[in-house]
Every structure is written in structure tokens, then in C-alpha cells.
Amino acid sequence: MKLLGAVLLVIPDDSDERTTPGGIIIPPSAKRANSNLKAGVIAAKGTGTPWNDMSDVHVKHRVMWRNGAGQPHTQDNDGVKAEYLIIPYEELYLV
């Protein structure tokens, strides 16, 4: 599979618990109630466009986007299912 244009294949982070680099566990109850941003890691990126080469994002970068952005994609390789999101580059908020 090859992505065309200014799109990204992202592995969404659906875990409820977060751990800081220092090892502190942040429970789901500590999340903001009005936070509608989702996070994940870039698994692949498209070819870009002549006016947007996407040089500021790379595979394995952590990114954030608005809740509801992108299209879900499930890939099945020999019985192992992987859940991804295909997100347009313009939908990213943070890199």
C-alpha cells in the first residue's frame, strides 16, 4: 500500500492511562473534560504535493489531531489486524 498526496497513516493511541517519562502514572480521571484532541504515532506518510512536501513530519513522530478527523483503516496481515487512521496533513494540530 502506498499513500498518495498529503496524507498520513497514524497509529492512534487509545490507552486511557498515561505514563510520564519519570514513571508517574496519570489516570483517565485526570484528563480534561473538554479535551477533544487525539494523539498517535505516524506509521507512514504520503508523497506530499508540489506545494506541501510535509518535510516537518516523519515516521515515528508523535502527532495530535481533532477528535473525529481522518478515516479509520483496518489492515489484516495473516490474521493479525491493525487499526490505523488515514489523516490529511492539514488536520494535524501538533507535531
mmCIF file with all atom_site columns, C-alpha atoms in Angstrom, residues 20-86:
data_model
loop_
_atom_site.group_PDB
_atom_site.id
_atom_site.type_symbol
_atom_site.label_atom_id
_atom_site.label_alt_id
_atom_site.label_comp_id
_atom_site.label_asym_id
_atom_site.label_entity_id
_atom_site.label_seq_id
_atom_site.pdbx_PDB_ins_code
_atom_site.Cartn_x
_atom_site.Cartn_y
_atom_site.Cartn_z
_atom_site.occupancy
_atom_site.B_iso_or_equiv
_atom_site.pdbx_formal_charge
_atom_site.auth_seq_id
_atom_site.auth_comp_id
_atom_site.auth_asym_id
_atom_site.auth_atom_id
_atom_site.pdbx_PDB_model_num
ATOM 1  C CA . THR A 1 20 ? 5.291   10.384  32.131 1.00 0.00 ? 20 THR A CA 1
ATOM 2  C CA . PRO A 1 21 ? 8.979   9.855   31.270 1.00 0.00 ? 21 PRO A CA 1
ATOM 3  C CA . GLY A 1 22 ? 9.663   9.889   35.021 1.00 0.00 ? 22 GLY A CA 1
ATOM 4  C CA . GLY A 1 23 ? 7.291   6.948   35.577 1.00 0.00 ? 23 GLY A CA 1
ATOM 5  C CA . ILE A 1 24 ? 4.320   8.808   37.067 1.00 0.00 ? 24 ILE A CA 1
ATOM 6  C CA . ILE A 1 25 ? 1.017   7.212   36.003 1.00 0.00 ? 25 ILE A CA 1
ATOM 7  C CA . ILE A 1 26 ? -1.730  9.690   35.095 1.00 0.00 ? 26 ILE A CA 1
ATOM 8  C CA . PRO A 1 27 ? -5.188  8.060   35.420 1.00 0.00 ? 27 PRO A CA 1
ATOM 9  C CA . PRO A 1 28 ? -8.049  8.747   32.983 1.00 0.00 ? 28 PRO A CA 1
ATOM 10 C CA . SER A 1 29 ? -9.874  10.768  35.647 1.00 0.00 ? 29 SER A CA 1
ATOM 11 C CA . ALA A 1 30 ? -7.142  13.421  35.437 1.00 0.00 ? 30 ALA A CA 1
ATOM 12 C CA . LYS A 1 31 ? -7.969  14.204  31.799 1.00 0.00 ? 31 LYS A CA 1
ATOM 13 C CA . ARG A 1 32 ? -9.658  17.448  30.916 1.00 0.00 ? 32 ARG A CA 1
ATOM 14 C CA . ALA A 1 33 ? -13.353 17.046  30.322 1.00 0.00 ? 33 ALA A CA 1
ATOM 15 C CA . ASN A 1 34 ? -13.356 19.364  27.301 1.00 0.00 ? 34 ASN A CA 1
ATOM 16 C CA . SER A 1 35 ? -10.252 17.966  25.599 1.00 0.00 ? 35 SER A CA 1
ATOM 17 C CA . ASN A 1 36 ? -11.148 16.838  22.106 1.00 0.00 ? 36 ASN A CA 1
ATOM 18 C CA . LEU A 1 37 ? -7.634  16.164  20.822 1.00 0.00 ? 37 LEU A CA 1
ATOM 19 C CA . LYS A 1 38 ? -6.430  12.669  19.966 1.00 0.00 ? 38 LYS A CA 1
ATOM 20 C CA . ALA A 1 39 ? -2.801  11.523  19.805 1.00 0.00 ? 39 ALA A CA 1
ATOM 21 C CA . GLY A 1 40 ? -0.883  8.892   17.908 1.00 0.00 ? 40 GLY A CA 1
ATOM 22 C CA . VAL A 1 41 ? 2.309   7.947   16.086 1.00 0.00 ? 41 VAL A CA 1
ATOM 23 C CA . ILE A 1 42 ? 2.919   8.276   12.346 1.00 0.00 ? 42 ILE A CA 1
ATOM 24 C CA . ALA A 1 43 ? 3.335   4.853   10.712 1.00 0.00 ? 43 ALA A CA 1
ATOM 25 C CA . ALA A 1 44 ? 3.694   6.090   7.110  1.00 0.00 ? 44 ALA A CA 1
ATOM 26 C CA . LYS A 1 45 ? 3.383   9.303   5.162  1.00 0.00 ? 45 LYS A CA 1
ATOM 27 C CA . GLY A 1 46 ? 2.262   10.114  1.665  1.00 0.00 ? 46 GLY A CA 1
ATOM 28 C CA . THR A 1 47 ? 4.262   11.542  -1.189 1.00 0.00 ? 47 THR A CA 1
ATOM 29 C CA . GLY A 1 48 ? 3.186   15.104  -0.489 1.00 0.00 ? 48 GLY A CA 1
ATOM 30 C CA . THR A 1 49 ? 2.204   17.672  -3.082 1.00 0.00 ? 49 THR A CA 1
ATOM 31 C CA . PRO A 1 50 ? 4.203   20.234  -5.090 1.00 0.00 ? 50 PRO A CA 1
ATOM 32 C CA . TRP A 1 51 ? 3.195   22.978  -2.628 1.00 0.00 ? 51 TRP A CA 1
ATOM 33 C CA . ASN A 1 52 ? 3.431   20.836  0.534  1.00 0.00 ? 52 ASN A CA 1
ATOM 34 C CA . ASP A 1 53 ? 6.302   18.355  0.858  1.00 0.00 ? 53 ASP A CA 1
ATOM 35 C CA . MET A 1 54 ? 5.479   17.537  4.529  1.00 0.00 ? 54 MET A CA 1
ATOM 36 C CA . SER A 1 55 ? 9.151   17.928  5.496  1.00 0.00 ? 55 SER A CA 1
ATOM 37 C CA . ASP A 1 56 ? 8.265   18.739  9.121  1.00 0.00 ? 56 ASP A CA 1
ATOM 38 C CA . VAL A 1 57 ? 6.668   15.335  9.893  1.00 0.00 ? 57 VAL A CA 1
ATOM 39 C CA . HIS A 1 58 ? 8.371   11.955  9.780  1.00 0.00 ? 58 HIS A CA 1
ATOM 40 C CA . VAL A 1 59 ? 7.595   8.333   10.591 1.00 0.00 ? 59 VAL A CA 1
ATOM 41 C CA . LYS A 1 60 ? 7.606   7.687   14.377 1.00 0.00 ? 60 LYS A CA 1
ATOM 42 C CA . HIS A 1 61 ? 6.758   11.325  15.187 1.00 0.00 ? 61 HIS A CA 1
ATOM 43 C CA . ARG A 1 62 ? 4.014   11.797  17.772 1.00 0.00 ? 62 ARG A CA 1
ATOM 44 C CA . VAL A 1 63 ? 1.159   13.962  16.464 1.00 0.00 ? 63 VAL A CA 1
ATOM 45 C CA . MET A 1 64 ? -2.186  15.299  17.704 1.00 0.00 ? 64 MET A CA 1
ATOM 46 C CA . TRP A 1 65 ? -5.389  15.962  15.768 1.00 0.00 ? 65 TRP A CA 1
ATOM 47 C CA . ARG A 1 66 ? -9.013  16.913  16.385 1.00 0.00 ? 66 ARG A CA 1
ATOM 48 C CA . ASN A 1 67 ? -11.358 14.166  17.561 1.00 0.00 ? 67 ASN A CA 1
ATOM 49 C CA . GLY A 1 68 ? -13.294 12.852  14.559 1.00 0.00 ? 68 GLY A CA 1
ATOM 50 C CA . ALA A 1 69 ? -10.651 13.721  11.951 1.00 0.00 ? 69 ALA A CA 1
ATOM 51 C CA . GLY A 1 70 ? -9.449  11.120  9.476  1.00 0.00 ? 70 GLY A CA 1
ATOM 52 C CA . GLN A 1 71 ? -10.796 7.854   8.158  1.00 0.00 ? 71 GLN A CA 1
ATOM 53 C CA . PRO A 1 72 ? -10.382 4.574   10.069 1.00 0.00 ? 72 PRO A CA 1
ATOM 54 C CA . HIS A 1 73 ? -8.473  1.865   8.224  1.00 0.00 ? 73 HIS A CA 1
ATOM 55 C CA . THR A 1 74 ? -8.055  -1.779  9.271  1.00 0.00 ? 74 THR A CA 1
ATOM 56 C CA . GLN A 1 75 ? -5.262  -3.812  7.745  1.00 0.00 ? 75 GLN A CA 1
ATOM 57 C CA . ASP A 1 76 ? -5.292  -7.607  8.021  1.00 0.00 ? 76 ASP A CA 1
ATOM 58 C CA . ASN A 1 77 ? -1.937  -9.363  7.568  1.00 0.00 ? 77 ASN A CA 1
ATOM 59 C CA . ASP A 1 78 ? -2.110  -13.154 8.029  1.00 0.00 ? 78 ASP A CA 1
ATOM 60 C CA . GLY A 1 79 ? -4.833  -12.927 10.657 1.00 0.00 ? 79 GLY A CA 1
ATOM 61 C CA . VAL A 1 80 ? -3.252  -10.036 12.575 1.00 0.00 ? 80 VAL A CA 1
ATOM 62 C CA . LYS A 1 81 ? -5.474  -6.958  12.449 1.00 0.00 ? 81 LYS A CA 1
ATOM 63 C CA . ALA A 1 82 ? -4.021  -3.464  12.834 1.00 0.00 ? 82 ALA A CA 1
ATOM 64 C CA . GLU A 1 83 ? -6.107  -0.329  13.366 1.00 0.00 ? 83 GLU A CA 1
ATOM 65 C CA . TYR A 1 84 ? -4.951  2.900   11.693 1.00 0.00 ? 84 TYR A CA 1
ATOM 66 C CA . LEU A 1 85 ? -6.288  6.330   10.803 1.00 0.00 ? 85 LEU A CA 1
ATOM 67 C CA . ILE A 1 86 ? -5.678  7.992   7.458  1.00 0.00 ? 86 ILE A CA 1
#
